[in-house]
Coordinates of C-alpha atoms and ligand atoms in Angstrom, one line a residue:
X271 CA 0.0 0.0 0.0
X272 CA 1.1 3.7 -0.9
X273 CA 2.4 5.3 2.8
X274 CA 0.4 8.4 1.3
X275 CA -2.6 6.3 1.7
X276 CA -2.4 5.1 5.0
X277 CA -3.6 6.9 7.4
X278 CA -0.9 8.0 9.7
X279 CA -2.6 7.3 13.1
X280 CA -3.9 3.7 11.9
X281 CA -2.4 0.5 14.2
X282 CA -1.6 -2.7 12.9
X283 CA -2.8 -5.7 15.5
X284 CA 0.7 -6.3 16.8
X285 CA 0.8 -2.5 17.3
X286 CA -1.9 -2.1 19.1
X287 CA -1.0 -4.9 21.3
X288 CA 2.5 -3.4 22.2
X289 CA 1.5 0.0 22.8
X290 CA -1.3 -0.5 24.8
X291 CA 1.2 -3.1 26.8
X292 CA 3.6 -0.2 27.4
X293 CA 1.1 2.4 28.2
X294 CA -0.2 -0.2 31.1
X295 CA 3.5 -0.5 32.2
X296 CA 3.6 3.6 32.0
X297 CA 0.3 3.8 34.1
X298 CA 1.3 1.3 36.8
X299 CA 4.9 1.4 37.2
X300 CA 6.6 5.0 35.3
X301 CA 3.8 7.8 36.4
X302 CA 3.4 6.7 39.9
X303 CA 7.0 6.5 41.0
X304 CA 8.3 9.2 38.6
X305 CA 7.9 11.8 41.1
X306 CA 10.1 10.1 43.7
X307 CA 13.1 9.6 40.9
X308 CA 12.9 13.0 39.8
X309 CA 13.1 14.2 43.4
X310 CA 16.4 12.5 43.9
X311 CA 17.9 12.6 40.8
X312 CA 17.8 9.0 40.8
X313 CA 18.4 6.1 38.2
X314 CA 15.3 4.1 38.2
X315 CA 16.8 1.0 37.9
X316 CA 14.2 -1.4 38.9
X317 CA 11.4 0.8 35.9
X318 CA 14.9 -0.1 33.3
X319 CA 14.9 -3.5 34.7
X320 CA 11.8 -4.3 33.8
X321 CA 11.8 -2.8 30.6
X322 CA 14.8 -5.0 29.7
X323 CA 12.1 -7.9 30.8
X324 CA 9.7 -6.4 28.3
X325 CA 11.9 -6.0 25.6
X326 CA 12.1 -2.5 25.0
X327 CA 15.5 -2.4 24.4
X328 CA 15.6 -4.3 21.6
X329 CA 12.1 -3.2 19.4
X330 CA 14.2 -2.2 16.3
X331 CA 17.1 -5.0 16.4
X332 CA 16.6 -7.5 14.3
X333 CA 15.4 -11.0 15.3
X334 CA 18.3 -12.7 13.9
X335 CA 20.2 -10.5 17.2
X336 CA 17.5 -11.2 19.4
X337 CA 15.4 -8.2 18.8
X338 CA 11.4 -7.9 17.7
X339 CA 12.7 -6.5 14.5
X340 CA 10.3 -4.3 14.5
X341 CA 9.7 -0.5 12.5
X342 CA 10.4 3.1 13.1
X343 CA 6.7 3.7 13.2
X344 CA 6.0 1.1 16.2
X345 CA 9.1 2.6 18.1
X346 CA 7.8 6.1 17.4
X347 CA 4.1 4.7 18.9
X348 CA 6.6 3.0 21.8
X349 CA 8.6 6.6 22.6
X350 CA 5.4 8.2 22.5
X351 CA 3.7 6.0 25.4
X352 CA 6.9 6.1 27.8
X353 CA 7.2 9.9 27.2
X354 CA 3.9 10.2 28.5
X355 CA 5.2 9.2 31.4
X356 CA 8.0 10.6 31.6
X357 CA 10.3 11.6 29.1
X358 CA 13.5 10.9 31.2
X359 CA 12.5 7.4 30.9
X360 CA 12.8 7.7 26.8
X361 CA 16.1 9.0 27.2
X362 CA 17.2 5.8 28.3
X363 CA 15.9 4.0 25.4
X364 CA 16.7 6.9 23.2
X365 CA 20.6 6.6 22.5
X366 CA 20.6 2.9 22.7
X367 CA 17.6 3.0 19.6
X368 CA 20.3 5.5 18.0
X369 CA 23.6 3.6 18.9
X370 CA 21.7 0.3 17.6
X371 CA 20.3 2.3 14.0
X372 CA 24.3 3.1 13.5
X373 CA 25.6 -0.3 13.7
X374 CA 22.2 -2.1 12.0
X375 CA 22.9 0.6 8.9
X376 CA 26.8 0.8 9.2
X377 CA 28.7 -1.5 11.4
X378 CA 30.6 -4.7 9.8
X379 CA 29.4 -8.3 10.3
X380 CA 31.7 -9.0 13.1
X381 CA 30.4 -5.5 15.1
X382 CA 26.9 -6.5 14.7
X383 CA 27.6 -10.4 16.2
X384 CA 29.7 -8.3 18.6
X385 CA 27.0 -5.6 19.7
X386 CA 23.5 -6.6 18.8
X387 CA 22.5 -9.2 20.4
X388 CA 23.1 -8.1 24.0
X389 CA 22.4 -4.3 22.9
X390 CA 18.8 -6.4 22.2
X391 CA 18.4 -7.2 25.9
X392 CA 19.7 -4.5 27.2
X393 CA 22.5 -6.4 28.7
X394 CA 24.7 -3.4 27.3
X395 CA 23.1 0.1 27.0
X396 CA 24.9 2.7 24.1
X397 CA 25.4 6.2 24.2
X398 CA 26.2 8.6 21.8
X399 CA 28.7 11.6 21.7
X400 CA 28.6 14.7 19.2
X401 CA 28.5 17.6 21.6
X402 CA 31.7 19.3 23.3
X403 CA 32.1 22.5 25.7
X404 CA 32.8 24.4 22.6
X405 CA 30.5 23.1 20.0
X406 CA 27.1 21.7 19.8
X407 CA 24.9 23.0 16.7
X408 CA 28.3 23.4 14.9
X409 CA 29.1 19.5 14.6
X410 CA 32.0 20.2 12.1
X411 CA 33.4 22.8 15.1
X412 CA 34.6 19.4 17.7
X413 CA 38.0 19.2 19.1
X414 CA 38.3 15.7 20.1
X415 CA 40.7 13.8 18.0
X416 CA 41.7 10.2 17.2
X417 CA 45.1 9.3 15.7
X418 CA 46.7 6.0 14.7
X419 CA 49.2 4.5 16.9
X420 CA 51.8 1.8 15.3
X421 CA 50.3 -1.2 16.8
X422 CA 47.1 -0.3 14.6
X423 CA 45.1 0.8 17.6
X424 CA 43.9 4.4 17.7
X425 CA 44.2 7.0 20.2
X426 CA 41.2 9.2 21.6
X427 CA 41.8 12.3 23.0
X428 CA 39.6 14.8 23.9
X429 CA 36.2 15.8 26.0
X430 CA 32.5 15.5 25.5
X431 CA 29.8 16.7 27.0
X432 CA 26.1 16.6 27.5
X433 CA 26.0 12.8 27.0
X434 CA 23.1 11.2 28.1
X435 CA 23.6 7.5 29.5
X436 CA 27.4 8.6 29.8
X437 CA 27.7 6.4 33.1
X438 CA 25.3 3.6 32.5
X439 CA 26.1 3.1 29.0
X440 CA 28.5 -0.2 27.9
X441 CA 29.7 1.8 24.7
X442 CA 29.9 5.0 23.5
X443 CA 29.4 6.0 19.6
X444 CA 31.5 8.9 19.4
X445 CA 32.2 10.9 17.1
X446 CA 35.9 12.8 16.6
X447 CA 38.8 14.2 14.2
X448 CA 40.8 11.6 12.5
X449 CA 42.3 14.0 10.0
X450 CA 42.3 17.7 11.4
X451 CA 43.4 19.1 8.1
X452 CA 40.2 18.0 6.5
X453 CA 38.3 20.1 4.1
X454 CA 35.1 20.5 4.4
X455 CA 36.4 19.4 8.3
X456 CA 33.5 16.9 7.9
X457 CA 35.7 14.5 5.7
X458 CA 37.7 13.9 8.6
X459 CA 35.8 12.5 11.3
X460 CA 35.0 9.0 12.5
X461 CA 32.5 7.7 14.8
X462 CA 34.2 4.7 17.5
X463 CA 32.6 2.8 19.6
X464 CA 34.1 3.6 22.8
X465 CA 33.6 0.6 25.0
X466 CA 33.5 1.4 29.0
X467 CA 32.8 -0.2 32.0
X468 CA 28.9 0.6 32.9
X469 CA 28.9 3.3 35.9
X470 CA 32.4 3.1 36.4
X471 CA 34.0 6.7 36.5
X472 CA 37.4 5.8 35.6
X473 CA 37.7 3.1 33.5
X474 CA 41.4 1.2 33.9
X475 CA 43.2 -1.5 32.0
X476 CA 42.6 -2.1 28.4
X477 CA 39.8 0.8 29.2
X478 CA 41.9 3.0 30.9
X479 CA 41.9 6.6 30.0
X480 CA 38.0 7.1 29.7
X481 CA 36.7 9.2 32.4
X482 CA 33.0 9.9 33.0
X483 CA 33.0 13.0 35.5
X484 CA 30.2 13.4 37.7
X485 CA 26.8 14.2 36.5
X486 CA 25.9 17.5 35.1
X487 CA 23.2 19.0 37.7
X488 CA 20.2 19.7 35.2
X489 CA 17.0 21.9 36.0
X490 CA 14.8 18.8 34.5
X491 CA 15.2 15.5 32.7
X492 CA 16.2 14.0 35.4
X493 CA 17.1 10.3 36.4
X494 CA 18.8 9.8 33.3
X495 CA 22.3 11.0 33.8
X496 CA 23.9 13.7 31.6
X497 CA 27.6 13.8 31.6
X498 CA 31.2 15.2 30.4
X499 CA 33.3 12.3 28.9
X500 CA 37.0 12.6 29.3
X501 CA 39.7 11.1 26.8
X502 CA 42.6 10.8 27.6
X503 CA 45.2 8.8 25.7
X504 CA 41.7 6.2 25.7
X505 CA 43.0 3.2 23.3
X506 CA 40.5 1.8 20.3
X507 CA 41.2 -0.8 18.7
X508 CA 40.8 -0.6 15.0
X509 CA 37.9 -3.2 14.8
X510 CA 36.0 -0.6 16.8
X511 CA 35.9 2.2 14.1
X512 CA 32.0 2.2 13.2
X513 CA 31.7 -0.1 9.8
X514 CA 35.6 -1.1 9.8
X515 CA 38.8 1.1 9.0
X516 CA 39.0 1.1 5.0
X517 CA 35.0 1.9 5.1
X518 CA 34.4 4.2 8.1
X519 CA 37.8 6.5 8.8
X520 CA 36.2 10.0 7.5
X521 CA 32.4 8.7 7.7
X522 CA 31.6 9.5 11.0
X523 CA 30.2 12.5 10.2
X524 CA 27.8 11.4 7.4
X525 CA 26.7 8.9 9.3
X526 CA 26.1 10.5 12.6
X527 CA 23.9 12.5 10.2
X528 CA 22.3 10.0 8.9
X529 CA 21.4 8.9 12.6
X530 CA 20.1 12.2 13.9
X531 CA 17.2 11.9 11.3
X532 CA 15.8 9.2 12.8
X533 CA 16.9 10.8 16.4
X534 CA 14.5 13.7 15.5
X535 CA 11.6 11.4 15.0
X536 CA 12.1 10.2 18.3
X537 CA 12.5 13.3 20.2
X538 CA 9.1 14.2 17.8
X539 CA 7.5 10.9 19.4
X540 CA 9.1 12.5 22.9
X541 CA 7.0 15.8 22.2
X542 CA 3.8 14.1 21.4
X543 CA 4.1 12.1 24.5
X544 CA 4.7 14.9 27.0
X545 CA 2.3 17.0 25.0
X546 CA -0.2 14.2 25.6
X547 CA 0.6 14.1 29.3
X548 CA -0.5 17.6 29.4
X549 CA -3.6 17.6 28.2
X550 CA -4.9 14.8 30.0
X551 CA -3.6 16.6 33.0
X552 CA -5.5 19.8 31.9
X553 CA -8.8 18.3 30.9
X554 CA -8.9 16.5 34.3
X555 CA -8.1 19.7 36.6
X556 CA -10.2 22.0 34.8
X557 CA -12.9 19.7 35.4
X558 CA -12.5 19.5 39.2
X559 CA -11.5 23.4 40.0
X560 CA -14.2 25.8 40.5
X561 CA -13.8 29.7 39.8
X562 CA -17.0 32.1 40.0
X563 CA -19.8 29.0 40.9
X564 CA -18.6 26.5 37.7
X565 CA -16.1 24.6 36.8
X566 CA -13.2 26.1 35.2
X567 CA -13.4 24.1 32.0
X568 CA -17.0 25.7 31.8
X569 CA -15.2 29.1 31.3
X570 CA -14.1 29.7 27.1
X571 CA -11.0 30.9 27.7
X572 CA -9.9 27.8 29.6
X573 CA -11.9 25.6 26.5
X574 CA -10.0 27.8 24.1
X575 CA -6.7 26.5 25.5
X576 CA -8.0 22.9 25.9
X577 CA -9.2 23.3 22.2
X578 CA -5.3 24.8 21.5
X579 CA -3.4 22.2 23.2
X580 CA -5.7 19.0 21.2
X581 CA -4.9 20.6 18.4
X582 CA -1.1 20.9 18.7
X583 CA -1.2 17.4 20.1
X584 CA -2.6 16.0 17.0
X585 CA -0.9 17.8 14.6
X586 CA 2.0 16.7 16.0
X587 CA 1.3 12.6 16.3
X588 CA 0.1 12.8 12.9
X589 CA 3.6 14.7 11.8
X590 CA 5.6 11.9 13.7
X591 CA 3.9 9.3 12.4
X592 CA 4.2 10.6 8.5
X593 CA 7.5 10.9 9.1
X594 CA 8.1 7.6 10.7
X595 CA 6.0 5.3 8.2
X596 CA 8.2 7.7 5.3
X597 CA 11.4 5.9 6.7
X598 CA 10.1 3.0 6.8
X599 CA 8.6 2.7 3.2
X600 CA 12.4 3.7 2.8
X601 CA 11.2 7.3 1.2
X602 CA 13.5 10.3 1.7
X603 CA 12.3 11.9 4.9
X604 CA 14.7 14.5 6.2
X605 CA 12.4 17.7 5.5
X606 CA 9.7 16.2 7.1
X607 CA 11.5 14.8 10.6
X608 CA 13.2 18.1 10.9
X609 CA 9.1 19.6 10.4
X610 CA 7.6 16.8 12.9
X611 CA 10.9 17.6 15.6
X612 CA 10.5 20.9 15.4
X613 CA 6.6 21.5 15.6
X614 CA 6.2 18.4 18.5
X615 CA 8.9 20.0 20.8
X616 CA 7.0 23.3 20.3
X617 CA 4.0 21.8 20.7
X618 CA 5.3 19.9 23.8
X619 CA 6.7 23.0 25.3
X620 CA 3.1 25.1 24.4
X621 CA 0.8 22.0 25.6
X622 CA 3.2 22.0 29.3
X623 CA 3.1 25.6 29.4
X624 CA -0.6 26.0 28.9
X625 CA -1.5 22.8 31.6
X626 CA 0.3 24.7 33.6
X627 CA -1.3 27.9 33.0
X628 CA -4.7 26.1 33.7
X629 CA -3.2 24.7 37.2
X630 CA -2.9 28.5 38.4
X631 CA -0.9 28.4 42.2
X632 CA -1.1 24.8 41.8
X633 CA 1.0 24.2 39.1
X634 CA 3.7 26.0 40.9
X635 CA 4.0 23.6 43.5
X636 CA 5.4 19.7 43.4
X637 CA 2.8 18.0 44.6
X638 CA 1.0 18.1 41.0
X639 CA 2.6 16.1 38.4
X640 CA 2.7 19.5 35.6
X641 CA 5.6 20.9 37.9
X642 CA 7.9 18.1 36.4
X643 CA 6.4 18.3 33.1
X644 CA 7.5 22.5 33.1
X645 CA 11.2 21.6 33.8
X646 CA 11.1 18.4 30.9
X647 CA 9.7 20.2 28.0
X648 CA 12.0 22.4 27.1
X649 CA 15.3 19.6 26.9
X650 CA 13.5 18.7 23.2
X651 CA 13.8 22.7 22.5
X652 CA 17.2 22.0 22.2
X653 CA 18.3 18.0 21.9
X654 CA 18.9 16.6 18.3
X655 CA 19.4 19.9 17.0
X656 CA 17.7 23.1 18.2
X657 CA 14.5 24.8 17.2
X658 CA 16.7 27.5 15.2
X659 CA 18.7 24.4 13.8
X660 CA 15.5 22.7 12.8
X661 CA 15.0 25.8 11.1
X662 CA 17.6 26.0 8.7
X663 CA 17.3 21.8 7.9
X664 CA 14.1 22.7 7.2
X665 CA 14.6 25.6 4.9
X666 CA 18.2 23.8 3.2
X667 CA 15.9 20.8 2.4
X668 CA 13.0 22.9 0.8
X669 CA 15.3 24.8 -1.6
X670 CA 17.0 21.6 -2.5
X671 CA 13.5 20.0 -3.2
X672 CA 12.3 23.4 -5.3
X673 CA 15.1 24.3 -7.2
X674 CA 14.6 26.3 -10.0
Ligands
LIG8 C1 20.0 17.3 28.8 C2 20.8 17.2 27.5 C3 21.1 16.0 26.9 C4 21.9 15.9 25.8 N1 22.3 14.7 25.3 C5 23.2 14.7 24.3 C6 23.8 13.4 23.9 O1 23.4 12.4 24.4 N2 24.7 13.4 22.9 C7 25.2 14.6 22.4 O2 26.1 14.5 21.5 N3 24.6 15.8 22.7 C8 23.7 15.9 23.7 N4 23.1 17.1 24.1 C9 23.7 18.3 23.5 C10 22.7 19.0 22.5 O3 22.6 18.2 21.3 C11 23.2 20.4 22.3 O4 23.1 21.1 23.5 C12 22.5 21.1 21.2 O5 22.9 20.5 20.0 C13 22.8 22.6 21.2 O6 24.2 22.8 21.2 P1 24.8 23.9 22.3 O7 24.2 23.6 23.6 O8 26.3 23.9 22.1 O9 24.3 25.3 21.8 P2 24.9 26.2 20.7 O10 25.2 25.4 19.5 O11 26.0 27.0 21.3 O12 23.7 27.2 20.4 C14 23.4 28.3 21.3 C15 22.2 29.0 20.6 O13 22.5 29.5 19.3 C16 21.6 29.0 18.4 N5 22.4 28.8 17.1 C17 23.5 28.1 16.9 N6 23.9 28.2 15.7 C18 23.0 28.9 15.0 C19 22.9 29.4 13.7 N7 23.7 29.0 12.7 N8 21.8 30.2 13.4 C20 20.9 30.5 14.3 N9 21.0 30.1 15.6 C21 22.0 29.4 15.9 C22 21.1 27.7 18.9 O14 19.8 27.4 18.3 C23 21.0 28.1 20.4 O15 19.8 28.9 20.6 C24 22.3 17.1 25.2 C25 21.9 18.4 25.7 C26 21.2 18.4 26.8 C27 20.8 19.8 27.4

C-alpha cells in the first residue's frame, strides 16, 4: 500500500497490542514513581529492569540479534507511550535505539555479532557523543581527536559533554577528528565505539583513559544522567571504528547524520508524548477546579486552550507518524523529521506551558505532576538539533526539493 494512503494514526494488531502493553507498564509502574526519581535525581533501575524484561531495548534489532525486528513507526508509537510518562525514561531507550540504527545501517558483520545481540536485551546500553564544551549545533566545530598509533590501535583524545547515559552506557558512539586538516572538516571525522565499564567513572586497563566526570546537575530531565566524557590517551582498537577502518575512517560524520534523522523522530515521538501528558492533566483539573460558581473548564478561555493544546497534540502525532512510516517505506524523509521535531517539541513545550497555565498556584507547586512536566519540556527545544537548527534543515531541504 502507498504510505500516502495510510492513514498515519492507523495500528496494525501487533501494534496495538505493544503500545497498549507499554502504556499499562507507563500507568502502573513509570507515572506513579516518577515523582520520587525526579526528586532524587535518581536512576530508576528497577522501571529499566523491567523494561529490559519487556523488551524495550531491543524493538528495532533484528530477530536474527535477538530483537522484535520491528519498524520506526511502532518505536515512534513506543517513545510516545513512555514519554507520556516521563520523558526521562525515553532518554534511556533513546541513545541505545540510535547507537543500535548506527551499527544495524553501518557496522561490519563482526560489530553487529559483537553488539547486537546483547544491545537487544539490554545487557549493554549505548550512548552517543557529538557535543563538546565548545560546540554543539556546529558539529564540524569538535575538538576531540583520534590518531593512529603503530600497533594499529587508535588514540582518543579529547572531552565530550552533554551525554546522556554517559555512566550507565556499555559503549559510546563517538564521534571525533581523525584528519584535522580536512576540508570540508566533515571528511575527517569518525565515529568509534568507545567501550567502558557501565557506571564506572574511571575506566582502567585495556579501558583505561576514559573518564565519566560526575553528572551535570540539570534543571529537568532527570534520572537519566547527563555527563562530560573525558579522553585521555583512551586506546581503540581498530575493529572498533564504526563499519571497519577502510569503510568508516572519514564517515563519522555522514553517518552520525544519517542517525540524527531518525533521532529527531524520536524526540518528535518524545514531544507528542509529553504533549499528551498535558492535556490529559488539563482536561482533568479543569474539570475538578471551580472559579465564579462553575467549573473552570466551563469558562471559554480555559476551553480555548484545551481546544489549543488538542490541536497541537494531534498535529504533532500525525507529523511523527508521516514521518516515521516515510522511513520505513524507505522514502526520503529529512524535510519532514526536521518539520515533525520541530513543531512536536514546540507543541510539547506550548501544551506543558498552557496545563500549567490552567493549574494556576497549583501548578507551581510539586505536589501536582505539571511541575515536572514544566522543567522536561524544554530539553526537546534544544536536543537533536535546536528549534533554530531545525529551522535552517528545514529551509536547506526545501530549496533543495524546489530548485529552480
Ligand atoms: C540534557 C541534554 C542532553 C543531551 N544529550 C546529548 C547526547 O546524548 N549526545 C550529544 O552529542 N549531545 C547531547 N546534548 C547536546 C545537545 O545536542 C546540544 O546542547 C545542542 O545541539 C545545542 O548545542 P549547544 O548547547 O552547544 O548550543 P549552541 O550550538 O552553542 O547554540 C546556542 C544558541 O545559538 C543558536 N544557534 C547556533 N547556531 C546557530 C545558527 N547558525 N543560526 C541561528 N541560531 C544558531 C542555537 O539554536 C541556540 O539557541 C544534550 C543536551 C542536553 C541539554
Amino acid at each position: 500500500m502507498a504510505v500516502a494512503a495510510q492513514p498515519y494514526t492507523d495500528k496494525t494488531d501487533e501494534q496495538r497490542a505493544i503500545t497498549e502493553m507499554v502504556r499499562q507498564f507507563v500507568d502502573e509502574q513509570i507515572i506513579p514513581n516518577a515523582e520520587h526519581y525526579d526528586h532524587e535525581d535518581e536512576f530508576p533501575a528497577p522501571i529499566v529492569e523491567q523494561m529490559r524484561e519487556l523488551g524495550l531495548f531491543g524493538v528495532t534489532i533484528p530477530e536474527e540479534y535477538g530483537g522484535m525486528g520491528l519498524d520506526l513507526t511502532t518505536y515512534t508509537m513506543i517513545v510516545e507511550e513512555l514519554s507520556r510518562g516521563w520523558i526521562s525514561i525515553s532518554g534511556i531507550v533513546n541513545t541505545h535505539f540510535i547507537g543500535s540504527y548506527l551499527l544495524m545501517k553501518f557496522g561490519t558483520d563482526e560489530q553487529k555479532q559483537r553488539f547486537l545481540p546483547k544491545m537487544a536485551t539490554g545487557e549493554i546500553r549505548a550512548s552517543f557523543s557529538l557535543s563538546e564544551p565548545e560546540a554543539g549545533s556546529d558539529v564540524q566545530g569538535i575538538k576531540s581527536t583520534a590518531r593512529k598509533l603503530d600497533d594499529g590501535a587508535w588514540e582518543i583524545n579529547g572531552q565530550k559533554m552533554w551525554v546522556t547515559n554517559g555512566l550507565m552506557s556499555g559503549v559510546c558512539f563517538v564521534l571525533v577528528k581523525t584528519d584535522t586538516t580536512a576540508e570540508p572538516a566533515y571528511k575527517g571525522m569518525t565515529c568509534f565505539l568507545a567501550e567502558k565499564k557501565p557506571g564506572v567513572h574511571e575506566n582502567t586497563g585495556a579501558l583505561a583513559g576514559f573518564t565519566v566526570p560526575p553528572k551535570i546537575k540539570k534543571m529537568g530531565y532527570k534520572g537519566v544522567e547527563s555527563t562530560e566524557l573525558v579522553f585521555d590517551g583512551y586506546r581503540c582498537p581498530a575493529e572498533n571504528v564504526l563499519g571497519g577502518e577502510e569503510a568508516g575512517v572519514g564517515q563519522g560524520f555522514v553517518q552520525m547524520m544519517d542517525a540524527l534523522e531518525v533521532g529527531r523522530v524520536n524526540v518528535a515521538a518524545r514531544g507528542v508524548g509529553i504533549a499528551q501528558r498535558a492535556l490529559e492533566l488539563a482536561l482533568r483539573y479543569s474539570q475538578e477546579r471551580k472559579t465564579f460558581g462553575k467549573q473552570i473548564a466551563q469558562h471559554q478561555a480555559i476551553q480555548f486552550k484545551l481546544a489549543d493544546m488538542a490541536t497541537q497534540v494531534d498535529a504533532a502525532r500525525l507529523m511523527t507518524l508521516r514521518a516515521a512510516r516515510m522511513k520505513d517505506a524507505g522514502e526520503r524523509s529529512d524535510l519532514e523529521a526536521g518539520m515533525a521535531k520541530l513543531f512536536a517539541s514546540e507543541a510539547g513545550r506550548f501544551c506543558v506551558e498552557e496545563c500549567f497555565r490552567i493549574h494556576g498556584g497549583y501548578g507551581y507547586s510539586k505536589e501536582y505532576e505539571i511541575e515536572r512536566l514544566y522543567r522536561d519540556a524544554p530539553l526537546l527545544l534544544i536536543g537533536e538539533g535546536t528549534s533554530e537548527i531545525q529551522r535552517m534543515v528545514i529551509g536547506k531541504k526545501l530549496l533543495q526539493r524546489h530548485k529552480i
